CSV table of C-alpha atoms and ligand atoms in Angstrom, one decimal:
chain,number,residue,atom,x,y,z
A,1,UNK,CA,169.5,111.9,16.6
A,2,UNK,CA,170.3,110.8,13.3
A,3,UNK,CA,173.6,108.6,12.9
A,4,UNK,CA,175.5,107.3,10.4
A,5,UNK,CA,178.6,105.0,11.3
A,6,UNK,CA,180.9,104.9,8.3
A,7,UNK,CA,183.8,103.0,7.2
A,8,UNK,CA,183.4,100.3,9.5
A,9,UNK,CA,183.2,96.4,8.0
A,10,UNK,CA,179.7,95.0,9.1
A,11,UNK,CA,179.8,91.4,10.1
A,12,UNK,CA,176.7,90.5,10.1
A,13,UNK,CA,176.0,85.5,11.1
A,14,UNK,CA,176.5,85.2,7.0
A,15,UNK,CA,177.9,88.2,5.1
A,16,UNK,CA,181.5,90.5,6.1
A,17,UNK,CA,181.2,93.8,3.9
A,18,UNK,CA,182.5,97.2,3.6
A,19,UNK,CA,178.7,99.5,4.0
A,20,UNK,CA,177.5,103.0,5.9
A,21,UNK,CA,174.8,102.5,8.1
A,22,UNK,CA,172.6,105.3,9.2
A,23,UNK,CA,170.5,104.9,12.1
A,24,UNK,CA,167.0,106.9,12.8
A,25,UNK,CA,164.6,106.2,15.3
A,26,UNK,CA,166.8,103.1,17.1
A,27,UNK,CA,166.6,100.9,14.4
A,28,UNK,CA,169.1,100.5,11.2
A,29,UNK,CA,167.1,102.5,9.0
A,30,UNK,CA,169.8,102.3,5.4
A,31,UNK,CA,172.3,99.9,4.8
A,32,UNK,CA,174.0,101.8,2.1
A,33,UNK,CA,177.1,104.2,0.7
A,34,UNK,CA,177.0,107.5,0.7
A,35,UNK,CA,174.1,107.9,2.7
A,36,UNK,CA,172.8,111.8,3.4
A,37,UNK,CA,174.0,113.0,6.0
A,38,UNK,CA,172.2,115.8,6.6
A,39,UNK,CA,171.6,115.9,10.2
A,40,UNK,CA,173.4,113.1,11.3
A,41,UNK,CA,176.0,112.4,14.0
A,42,UNK,CA,178.7,111.1,11.8
A,43,UNK,CA,181.0,108.1,13.7
A,44,UNK,CA,184.1,107.2,12.0
A,45,UNK,CA,184.7,103.3,12.6
A,46,UNK,CA,187.7,103.1,10.3
A,47,UNK,CA,189.5,100.2,11.1
A,48,UNK,CA,186.7,98.8,12.8
A,49,UNK,CA,184.8,95.7,12.9
A,50,UNK,CA,180.7,96.9,13.4
A,51,UNK,CA,179.1,93.3,14.8
A,52,UNK,CA,175.4,93.2,16.0
A,53,UNK,CA,175.6,94.0,19.9
A,54,UNK,CA,176.0,90.5,21.4
A,55,UNK,CA,173.3,88.8,23.5
A,56,UNK,CA,174.0,86.6,26.7
A,57,UNK,CA,171.6,84.7,26.9
A,58,UNK,CA,172.9,82.8,30.7
A,59,UNK,CA,173.2,85.0,33.0
A,60,UNK,CA,172.2,85.6,37.3
A,61,UNK,CA,172.0,88.9,38.6
A,62,UNK,CA,171.3,90.1,42.2
A,63,UNK,CA,171.1,86.2,42.0
A,64,UNK,CA,170.4,84.8,45.9
A,65,UNK,CA,172.6,81.3,46.1
A,66,UNK,CA,174.2,79.5,49.2
A,67,UNK,CA,173.2,82.5,52.2
A,68,UNK,CA,174.5,85.2,49.8
A,69,UNK,CA,174.0,87.4,46.7
A,70,UNK,CA,175.7,87.8,43.7
A,71,UNK,CA,178.2,90.4,43.8
A,72,UNK,CA,176.9,91.6,40.2
A,73,UNK,CA,173.1,93.3,39.8
A,74,UNK,CA,171.3,94.9,36.6
A,75,UNK,CA,173.3,98.3,37.3
A,76,UNK,CA,177.0,96.5,37.1
A,77,UNK,CA,176.4,93.7,35.6
A,78,UNK,CA,174.7,95.2,32.6
A,79,UNK,CA,177.2,98.0,32.8
A,80,UNK,CA,179.8,95.5,32.3
A,81,UNK,CA,178.0,93.3,30.1
A,82,UNK,CA,177.9,97.2,27.6
A,83,UNK,CA,181.4,97.6,27.7
A,84,UNK,CA,182.6,94.8,26.4
A,85,UNK,CA,179.8,94.5,23.9
A,86,UNK,CA,176.8,92.6,25.1
A,87,UNK,CA,174.0,94.8,23.9
A,88,UNK,CA,170.9,91.9,25.7
A,89,UNK,CA,170.5,89.5,28.7
A,90,UNK,CA,168.1,87.0,29.6
A,91,UNK,CA,169.0,86.8,33.1
A,92,UNK,CA,167.3,83.8,35.3
A,93,UNK,CA,164.4,84.2,37.2
A,94,UNK,CA,164.1,81.7,40.4
A,95,UNK,CA,160.6,80.7,41.0
A,96,UNK,CA,160.0,79.3,45.2
A,97,UNK,CA,157.5,76.4,45.5
A,98,UNK,CA,154.5,76.8,46.4
A,99,UNK,CA,154.2,80.6,45.0
A,100,UNK,CA,152.7,82.2,42.7
A,101,UNK,CA,155.4,82.6,39.2
A,102,UNK,CA,154.1,86.6,39.4
A,103,UNK,CA,155.4,86.7,42.4
A,104,UNK,CA,158.4,85.5,41.3
A,105,UNK,CA,158.9,87.3,38.2
A,106,UNK,CA,158.2,90.9,39.6
A,107,UNK,CA,160.7,89.9,41.6
A,108,UNK,CA,163.2,90.1,38.7
A,109,UNK,CA,161.1,93.1,37.3
A,110,UNK,CA,162.1,95.0,40.5
A,111,UNK,CA,166.3,94.0,40.5
A,112,UNK,CA,165.9,95.2,37.2
A,113,UNK,CA,163.7,98.1,36.1
A,114,UNK,CA,165.4,100.6,37.4
A,115,UNK,CA,168.8,99.2,37.0
A,116,UNK,CA,169.8,97.6,33.2
A,117,UNK,CA,171.6,99.9,31.1
A,118,UNK,CA,170.9,97.3,27.9
A,119,UNK,CA,168.0,95.4,27.2
A,120,UNK,CA,167.2,92.5,29.2
A,121,UNK,CA,164.5,89.1,29.4
A,122,UNK,CA,163.7,86.4,31.5
A,123,UNK,CA,163.7,83.1,31.9
A,124,UNK,CA,161.2,81.4,34.0
A,125,UNK,CA,162.9,78.7,36.5
A,126,UNK,CA,160.2,75.7,37.1
A,127,UNK,CA,161.1,73.8,40.3
A,128,UNK,CA,157.6,71.8,40.4
A,129,UNK,CA,154.6,71.5,37.6
A,130,UNK,CA,151.3,71.1,39.6
A,131,UNK,CA,148.0,72.6,38.9
A,132,UNK,CA,148.6,75.8,39.4
A,133,UNK,CA,151.6,76.2,37.7
A,134,UNK,CA,149.7,74.6,34.6
A,135,UNK,CA,147.3,77.2,35.1
A,136,UNK,CA,149.7,80.6,35.2
A,137,UNK,CA,152.4,79.6,32.3
A,138,UNK,CA,150.6,80.5,29.3
A,139,UNK,CA,150.8,84.2,31.2
A,140,UNK,CA,153.9,83.5,31.5
A,141,UNK,CA,154.2,83.0,27.7
A,142,UNK,CA,150.9,85.6,26.7
A,143,UNK,CA,151.9,88.9,28.9
A,144,UNK,CA,155.1,88.3,30.2
A,145,UNK,CA,156.8,87.7,27.0
A,146,UNK,CA,159.2,84.8,29.4
A,147,UNK,CA,159.4,81.9,26.9
A,148,UNK,CA,162.2,79.7,28.1
A,149,UNK,CA,161.9,77.6,30.9
A,150,UNK,CA,165.0,76.6,33.1
A,151,UNK,CA,164.8,72.7,35.1
A,152,UNK,CA,168.2,72.1,37.2
A,153,UNK,CA,168.8,68.7,36.5
A,154,UNK,CA,170.7,68.8,40.2
A,155,UNK,CA,171.5,71.0,43.0
A,156,UNK,CA,169.7,68.6,45.5
A,157,UNK,CA,167.9,69.7,48.2
A,158,UNK,CA,168.1,73.2,46.3
A,159,UNK,CA,166.9,73.8,43.3
A,160,UNK,CA,166.6,70.0,41.7
A,161,UNK,CA,163.9,69.4,40.0
A,162,UNK,CA,162.9,65.3,39.5
A,163,UNK,CA,163.1,63.6,36.2
A,164,UNK,CA,159.0,63.6,36.3
A,165,UNK,CA,158.9,67.2,36.1
A,166,UNK,CA,160.9,67.9,33.8
A,167,UNK,CA,159.6,65.0,31.0
A,168,UNK,CA,155.8,67.2,32.1
A,169,UNK,CA,157.9,70.2,31.6
A,170,UNK,CA,159.1,69.1,28.0
A,171,UNK,CA,155.9,67.8,27.3
A,172,UNK,CA,154.3,71.5,29.0
A,173,UNK,CA,156.5,73.9,26.9
A,174,UNK,CA,155.4,71.9,23.4
A,175,UNK,CA,152.7,72.5,23.9
A,176,UNK,CA,152.9,75.9,24.7
A,177,UNK,CA,156.3,77.1,22.1
A,178,UNK,CA,158.2,77.6,25.2
A,179,UNK,CA,162.1,76.2,25.1
A,180,UNK,CA,163.6,74.4,28.2
A,181,UNK,CA,166.9,74.9,29.1
A,182,UNK,CA,168.3,72.5,32.0
A,183,UNK,CA,171.3,71.9,33.9
A,184,UNK,CA,172.6,68.7,32.6
A,185,UNK,CA,174.3,66.9,36.2
A,186,UNK,CA,172.9,63.9,37.9
A,187,UNK,CA,172.4,66.2,41.4
A,188,UNK,CA,172.0,62.5,43.7
A,189,UNK,CA,175.7,60.6,42.6
A,190,UNK,CA,176.9,64.2,43.0
A,191,UNK,CA,174.7,64.5,46.1
A,192,UNK,CA,176.1,61.6,47.6
A,193,UNK,CA,180.2,62.0,46.4
A,194,UNK,CA,180.2,65.4,48.3
A,195,UNK,CA,179.2,63.2,51.2
A,196,UNK,CA,181.6,60.7,51.0
A,197,UNK,CA,184.3,63.4,50.1
A,198,UNK,CA,183.5,65.4,53.7
A,199,UNK,CA,183.8,62.5,55.9
A,200,UNK,CA,186.5,62.0,54.6
A,201,UNK,CA,188.2,64.9,55.3
A,202,UNK,CA,188.4,66.2,51.5
A,203,UNK,CA,187.2,69.7,51.9
A,204,UNK,CA,189.5,71.5,49.1
A,205,UNK,CA,188.2,73.2,46.4
A,206,UNK,CA,189.7,70.5,43.8
A,207,UNK,CA,187.3,68.2,45.6
A,208,UNK,CA,184.7,69.8,44.0
A,209,UNK,CA,185.8,69.3,40.5
A,210,UNK,CA,186.2,65.5,41.8
A,211,UNK,CA,183.0,64.7,43.3
A,212,UNK,CA,181.0,66.2,39.5
A,213,UNK,CA,183.1,63.7,37.3
A,214,UNK,CA,182.0,64.5,33.7
A,215,UNK,CA,180.5,61.2,33.6
A,216,UNK,CA,177.6,62.4,35.6
A,217,UNK,CA,177.2,65.9,33.3
A,218,UNK,CA,177.4,62.9,30.0
A,219,UNK,CA,174.8,60.8,31.4
A,220,UNK,CA,172.2,63.8,32.6
A,221,UNK,CA,172.4,65.4,29.3
A,222,UNK,CA,171.9,62.3,27.5
A,223,UNK,CA,168.6,61.5,29.7
A,224,UNK,CA,167.4,65.0,28.9
A,225,UNK,CA,167.8,64.8,25.8
A,226,UNK,CA,166.4,61.3,25.4
A,227,UNK,CA,162.9,63.2,27.1
A,228,UNK,CA,162.9,65.4,24.5
A,229,UNK,CA,162.7,63.1,22.3
A,230,UNK,CA,160.3,61.3,23.4
A,231,UNK,CA,158.5,64.1,24.0
A,232,UNK,CA,158.4,65.4,20.8
A,233,UNK,CA,159.6,68.3,22.3
A,234,UNK,CA,162.6,71.3,22.8
A,235,UNK,CA,165.4,71.5,25.1
A,236,UNK,CA,168.5,73.9,25.2
A,237,UNK,CA,171.9,72.4,27.4
A,238,UNK,CA,173.1,74.9,29.2
A,239,UNK,CA,177.2,75.4,30.1
A,240,UNK,CA,177.6,72.7,28.4
A,241,UNK,CA,181.6,71.7,30.1
A,242,UNK,CA,182.9,67.9,28.4
A,243,UNK,CA,183.2,66.3,25.4
A,244,UNK,CA,180.9,63.5,26.7
A,245,UNK,CA,178.1,65.8,27.3
A,246,UNK,CA,179.0,66.9,23.6
A,247,UNK,CA,178.6,63.6,22.0
A,248,UNK,CA,174.9,63.3,23.5
A,249,UNK,CA,173.6,66.5,21.9
A,250,UNK,CA,175.0,65.5,18.8
A,251,UNK,CA,173.9,62.1,18.9
A,252,UNK,CA,170.1,63.5,19.8
A,253,UNK,CA,170.7,66.1,17.0
A,254,UNK,CA,171.8,63.4,14.6
A,255,UNK,CA,168.6,61.3,15.5
A,256,UNK,CA,166.7,64.9,14.8
A,257,UNK,CA,165.7,66.0,18.1
A,258,UNK,CA,165.3,69.5,18.2
A,259,UNK,CA,167.9,70.0,21.3
A,260,UNK,CA,170.2,72.6,21.4
A,261,UNK,CA,173.9,73.3,23.9
A,262,UNK,CA,175.4,75.8,25.0
A,263,UNK,CA,179.4,76.2,26.3
A,264,UNK,CA,181.3,79.3,27.9
A,265,UNK,CA,184.3,80.9,27.8
A,266,UNK,CA,185.7,79.9,31.2
A,267,UNK,CA,185.5,76.3,29.6
A,268,UNK,CA,186.8,76.6,26.4
A,269,UNK,CA,189.8,78.6,28.5
A,270,UNK,CA,190.1,77.2,31.8
A,271,UNK,CA,190.7,73.6,33.2
A,272,UNK,CA,190.7,71.6,36.2
A,273,UNK,CA,193.6,72.6,37.2
A,274,UNK,CA,192.5,75.8,38.0
A,275,UNK,CA,190.7,74.5,41.4
A,276,UNK,CA,194.7,73.4,43.2
A,277,UNK,CA,195.6,76.9,43.1
A,278,UNK,CA,197.1,77.4,46.3
A,279,UNK,CA,195.7,79.8,49.5
A,280,UNK,CA,192.2,78.9,48.3
A,281,UNK,CA,192.7,80.6,45.5
A,282,UNK,CA,190.9,78.4,43.5
A,283,UNK,CA,187.8,78.6,45.2
A,284,UNK,CA,187.8,81.5,42.2
A,285,UNK,CA,187.4,78.7,39.5
A,286,UNK,CA,184.3,77.1,41.2
A,287,UNK,CA,181.8,76.7,38.2
A,288,UNK,CA,178.7,74.3,38.4
A,289,UNK,CA,179.7,72.2,36.1
A,290,UNK,CA,183.5,72.5,37.1
A,291,UNK,CA,186.3,72.9,34.9
A,292,UNK,CA,187.6,69.7,33.3
A,293,UNK,CA,190.3,68.1,32.3
A,294,UNK,CA,192.1,70.0,29.1
A,295,UNK,CA,191.9,67.7,26.7
A,296,UNK,CA,187.4,68.6,26.7
A,297,UNK,CA,188.8,72.6,25.3
A,298,UNK,CA,188.8,71.0,21.9
A,299,UNK,CA,186.5,68.8,22.1
A,300,UNK,CA,184.1,72.1,22.9
A,301,UNK,CA,185.9,74.5,19.9
A,302,UNK,CA,185.5,71.5,17.5
A,303,UNK,CA,181.3,71.4,18.8
A,304,UNK,CA,181.5,74.9,18.2
A,305,UNK,CA,183.6,75.0,15.1
A,306,UNK,CA,180.9,71.7,13.4
A,307,UNK,CA,178.3,73.7,15.1
A,308,UNK,CA,177.0,70.7,17.4
A,309,UNK,CA,177.1,73.5,19.9
A,310,UNK,CA,175.8,76.9,18.9
A,311,UNK,CA,175.7,79.8,21.3
A,312,UNK,CA,177.8,81.4,24.1
A,313,UNK,CA,176.5,82.2,27.3
A,314,UNK,CA,178.2,83.9,30.1
A,315,UNK,CA,176.8,82.4,33.0
A,316,UNK,CA,177.6,85.0,35.1
A,317,UNK,CA,177.2,84.5,38.5
A,318,UNK,CA,180.2,86.3,40.4
A,319,UNK,CA,180.8,86.2,44.1
A,320,UNK,CA,184.2,87.9,45.6
A,321,UNK,CA,187.0,86.3,46.5
A,322,UNK,CA,186.5,87.6,50.1
A,323,UNK,CA,183.7,87.9,51.6
A,324,UNK,CA,181.8,85.0,49.1
A,325,UNK,CA,183.6,82.7,48.1
A,326,UNK,CA,185.3,82.7,51.7
A,327,UNK,CA,181.8,81.2,52.6
A,328,UNK,CA,183.3,78.0,52.0
A,329,UNK,CA,187.3,78.1,53.1
A,330,UNK,CA,186.8,74.4,55.2
A,331,UNK,CA,184.0,73.2,52.9
A,332,UNK,CA,184.4,73.5,49.7
A,333,UNK,CA,179.9,72.2,49.2
A,334,UNK,CA,179.8,75.9,50.4
A,335,UNK,CA,181.9,77.9,48.3
A,336,UNK,CA,179.0,80.0,45.6
A,337,UNK,CA,179.2,78.6,42.6
A,338,UNK,CA,180.2,80.6,39.7
A,339,UNK,CA,182.1,83.4,38.5
A,340,UNK,CA,182.3,86.8,36.8
A,341,UNK,CA,182.7,86.6,32.8
A,342,UNK,CA,179.9,88.9,31.3
A,343,UNK,CA,182.4,91.1,30.0
A,344,UNK,CA,184.8,88.7,29.2
A,345,UNK,CA,182.9,87.5,27.2
A,346,UNK,CA,183.1,88.5,23.1
A,347,UNK,CA,186.5,89.0,23.8
A,348,UNK,CA,187.6,85.8,24.7
A,349,UNK,CA,185.7,84.1,21.6
A,350,UNK,CA,187.1,86.6,19.8
A,351,UNK,CA,190.8,86.5,20.6
A,352,UNK,CA,191.1,82.7,21.1
A,353,UNK,CA,188.6,81.7,18.6
A,354,UNK,CA,188.6,84.2,15.8
A,355,UNK,CA,192.3,85.6,15.5
A,356,UNK,CA,193.7,81.5,16.5
A,357,UNK,CA,191.7,80.5,13.6
A,358,UNK,CA,189.4,78.3,15.1
A,359,UNK,CA,186.1,79.3,14.3
A,360,UNK,CA,185.0,82.4,11.2
A,361,UNK,CA,184.2,85.5,12.0
A,362,UNK,CA,180.6,85.0,10.6
A,363,UNK,CA,180.3,81.9,13.5
A,364,UNK,CA,181.8,84.5,16.0
A,365,UNK,CA,178.8,87.0,15.5
A,366,UNK,CA,176.1,83.6,14.9
A,367,UNK,CA,177.2,82.1,18.3
A,368,UNK,CA,177.7,85.6,20.7
A,369,UNK,CA,174.3,86.8,19.6
A,370,UNK,CA,172.5,86.0,16.4
A,371,UNK,CA,171.5,82.6,17.0
A,372,UNK,CA,170.9,83.1,20.9
A,373,UNK,CA,168.0,86.0,19.3
A,374,UNK,CA,166.6,82.9,16.8
A,375,UNK,CA,166.1,80.1,20.3
A,376,UNK,CA,164.9,83.1,22.1
A,377,UNK,CA,162.3,84.9,20.4
A,378,UNK,CA,164.4,87.6,20.0
A,379,UNK,CA,165.3,87.9,15.9
A,380,UNK,CA,164.9,89.9,13.4
A,381,UNK,CA,164.4,92.7,16.0
A,382,UNK,CA,167.3,92.0,17.9
A,383,UNK,CA,171.1,89.4,17.0
A,384,UNK,CA,171.4,91.2,13.5
A,385,UNK,CA,172.4,94.3,11.6
A,386,UNK,CA,169.5,94.7,8.6
A,387,UNK,CA,166.8,97.7,8.1
A,388,UNK,CA,164.3,97.9,10.8
A,389,UNK,CA,166.2,95.8,13.2
A,390,UNK,CA,167.2,97.6,16.3
A,391,UNK,CA,170.3,100.0,16.4
A,392,UNK,CA,172.3,97.2,19.0
A,393,UNK,CA,175.3,97.1,17.4
A,394,UNK,CA,179.3,96.8,18.3
A,395,UNK,CA,182.1,98.9,17.2
A,396,UNK,CA,185.1,96.6,17.8
A,397,UNK,CA,188.6,97.5,17.4
A,398,UNK,CA,189.9,93.9,15.9
A,399,UNK,CA,193.8,94.7,16.1
A,400,UNK,CA,194.1,96.3,19.8
A,401,UNK,CA,196.1,94.0,22.3
A,402,UNK,CA,195.5,94.1,26.0
A,403,UNK,CA,195.7,92.1,29.4
A,404,UNK,CA,192.4,91.1,31.1
A,405,UNK,CA,192.8,92.2,34.8
A,406,UNK,CA,190.3,92.5,37.4
A,407,UNK,CA,192.0,96.5,38.2
A,408,UNK,CA,190.7,97.6,34.9
A,409,UNK,CA,187.7,95.9,34.6
A,410,UNK,CA,183.5,97.0,35.0
A,411,UNK,CA,182.1,94.5,37.2
A,412,UNK,CA,181.8,94.5,40.7
A,413,UNK,CA,183.4,91.5,41.8
A,414,UNK,CA,187.1,91.7,43.6
A,415,UNK,CA,188.5,89.5,41.2
A,416,UNK,CA,188.5,88.3,37.3
A,417,UNK,CA,188.9,84.8,36.2
A,418,UNK,CA,191.1,85.7,33.2
A,419,UNK,CA,193.5,88.2,34.8
A,420,UNK,CA,196.9,88.5,34.0
A,421,UNK,CA,194.9,86.7,30.1
A,422,UNK,CA,196.4,88.6,26.9
A,423,UNK,CA,193.5,89.0,24.2
A,424,UNK,CA,193.1,90.8,21.5
A,425,UNK,CA,190.8,93.2,20.4
A,426,UNK,CA,187.6,95.6,22.6
A,427,UNK,CA,184.4,96.5,21.5
A,428,UNK,CA,185.8,100.8,21.6
A,429,UNK,CA,181.8,101.6,21.3
A,430,UNK,CA,178.3,100.2,21.9
A,431,UNK,CA,174.4,101.5,20.9
A,432,UNK,CA,171.5,100.1,22.2
A,433,UNK,CA,169.1,100.6,20.0
A,434,UNK,CA,170.9,103.8,18.6
A,435,UNK,CA,172.1,105.8,21.9
A,436,UNK,CA,175.2,105.2,22.8
A,437,UNK,CA,176.3,103.3,25.8
A,438,UNK,CA,180.2,102.9,25.4
A,439,UNK,CA,181.6,105.9,23.3
A,440,UNK,CA,185.3,105.0,22.9
A,441,UNK,CA,185.5,102.8,26.0
A,442,UNK,CA,183.8,105.8,28.6
A,443,UNK,CA,180.6,104.3,30.3
A,444,UNK,CA,178.3,107.2,28.4
A,445,UNK,CA,175.3,105.3,29.5
A,446,UNK,CA,172.3,106.0,31.8
A,447,UNK,CA,170.6,103.4,34.3
A,448,UNK,CA,166.7,102.5,33.9
A,449,UNK,CA,167.4,103.0,30.7
A,450,UNK,CA,167.6,99.2,29.0
A,451,UNK,CA,164.2,97.9,28.1
A,452,UNK,CA,162.7,94.6,29.3
A,453,UNK,CA,161.4,92.1,26.0
A,454,UNK,CA,158.8,90.0,25.4
A,455,UNK,CA,160.2,87.6,23.3
A,456,UNK,CA,157.9,85.5,21.3
A,457,UNK,CA,157.5,82.3,21.1
A,458,UNK,CA,159.6,79.0,20.5
A,459,UNK,CA,159.7,77.8,16.7
A,460,UNK,CA,161.7,76.1,14.5
A,461,UNK,CA,161.2,78.3,11.5
A,462,UNK,CA,162.7,81.3,13.4
A,463,UNK,CA,161.1,83.9,12.1
A,464,UNK,CA,158.0,83.4,10.2
A,465,UNK,CA,156.6,81.6,12.3
A,466,UNK,CA,156.7,84.2,15.1
A,467,UNK,CA,154.6,86.5,12.8
A,468,UNK,CA,157.2,89.7,13.0
A,469,UNK,CA,157.7,91.8,9.5
A,470,UNK,CA,160.2,94.6,10.3
A,471,UNK,CA,159.9,98.2,9.2
A,472,UNK,CA,161.8,101.0,9.9
A,473,UNK,CA,158.8,103.0,11.7
B,501,ZN,ZN1,173.9,79.9,35.6
């Protein structure tokens, strides 16, 4: 059914304007004033902003880790994402050494197909490069539309790839048209420091942070960026947490290297002191990289403001405090890493960023949606409001105040990392391809309605080189 959104202020990464939107066949068919309302449902967005749906480029739904599995799967995770104004997620598909990549990808399709309520794509983890992998990668790109690879420089003996593998992945991705994503921490030194801490009886959550100092993130970020420059390839550094890593990204970009950086809401508003909360509560705040000393937050905000970091991911990776995080009660290395952020990503950035004057409204849209669409081969179908684009839209009340709490959130996990924090702004209604998923703050979507997205190859010059032109019909 046709829909017309009236009376809202439309915000894209470049413009802010008052107009009506006509939605037809799941796409934005017209943008204008006094549009013909015959046969159309009218949506009154008076007092609200209308954004392109958020794109979360970094989620771990239904992912096995450390002897357990993340609490939120593709159903609860994407429902919570929708409540938070996100209409597309790109999730990390884990692979197993020595096994065909297509098996891993099939596993991820099985996890998501009947469950997702918003659209989704996959990044593919690369842990080894050999003839089998090299033979399979062109199909991964052409048939599955998976155009981004993830390499871990940390988690020794679990996910960690060596430098040779990272460099080969960068060189291969250059040839194939994929973007290489790295988790940049020096896993070897961290392995030494964690063993040493445990041998000294240092088992509490705070030692998770103290054994992963920011120097080791800066070092790995700089190393990966130099490899990208040497391979003349493209690199995206996930979850940048500290000034040290920001500087390495800025340095690489100043040299003309094709290097991008993402940070996450948790690094912008939480800090290392949370890991010292009593009664093991610090475990709720165990991420890798860890939360940093508070002064890093200003560096991260400035990097977002001046474009040294370009995207905001959630790194959604939720584990219950009771029954999962407590696997590490006697040993911080056994605390499952990660937290529940998918739902609050936009609200936190809007409230702490836009409302507090740290970033502009248009930067907010770029950081939470448009830039990720461009980098990950979804633009202009996703990530903007223009004629012919998918009608993935968020109707957002910028003035409502609320308190974030696990009692009211929609994630399946038993705590919220931002518990008790007051934020300004909340999505009222969220549409995916023109259909309501959230309507007046109520879930009206359907598990399985989310579509798998085959993504275009990486190109610096999006979208012209992608060969896609939008049309209404
Ligand atoms: Zn992650």
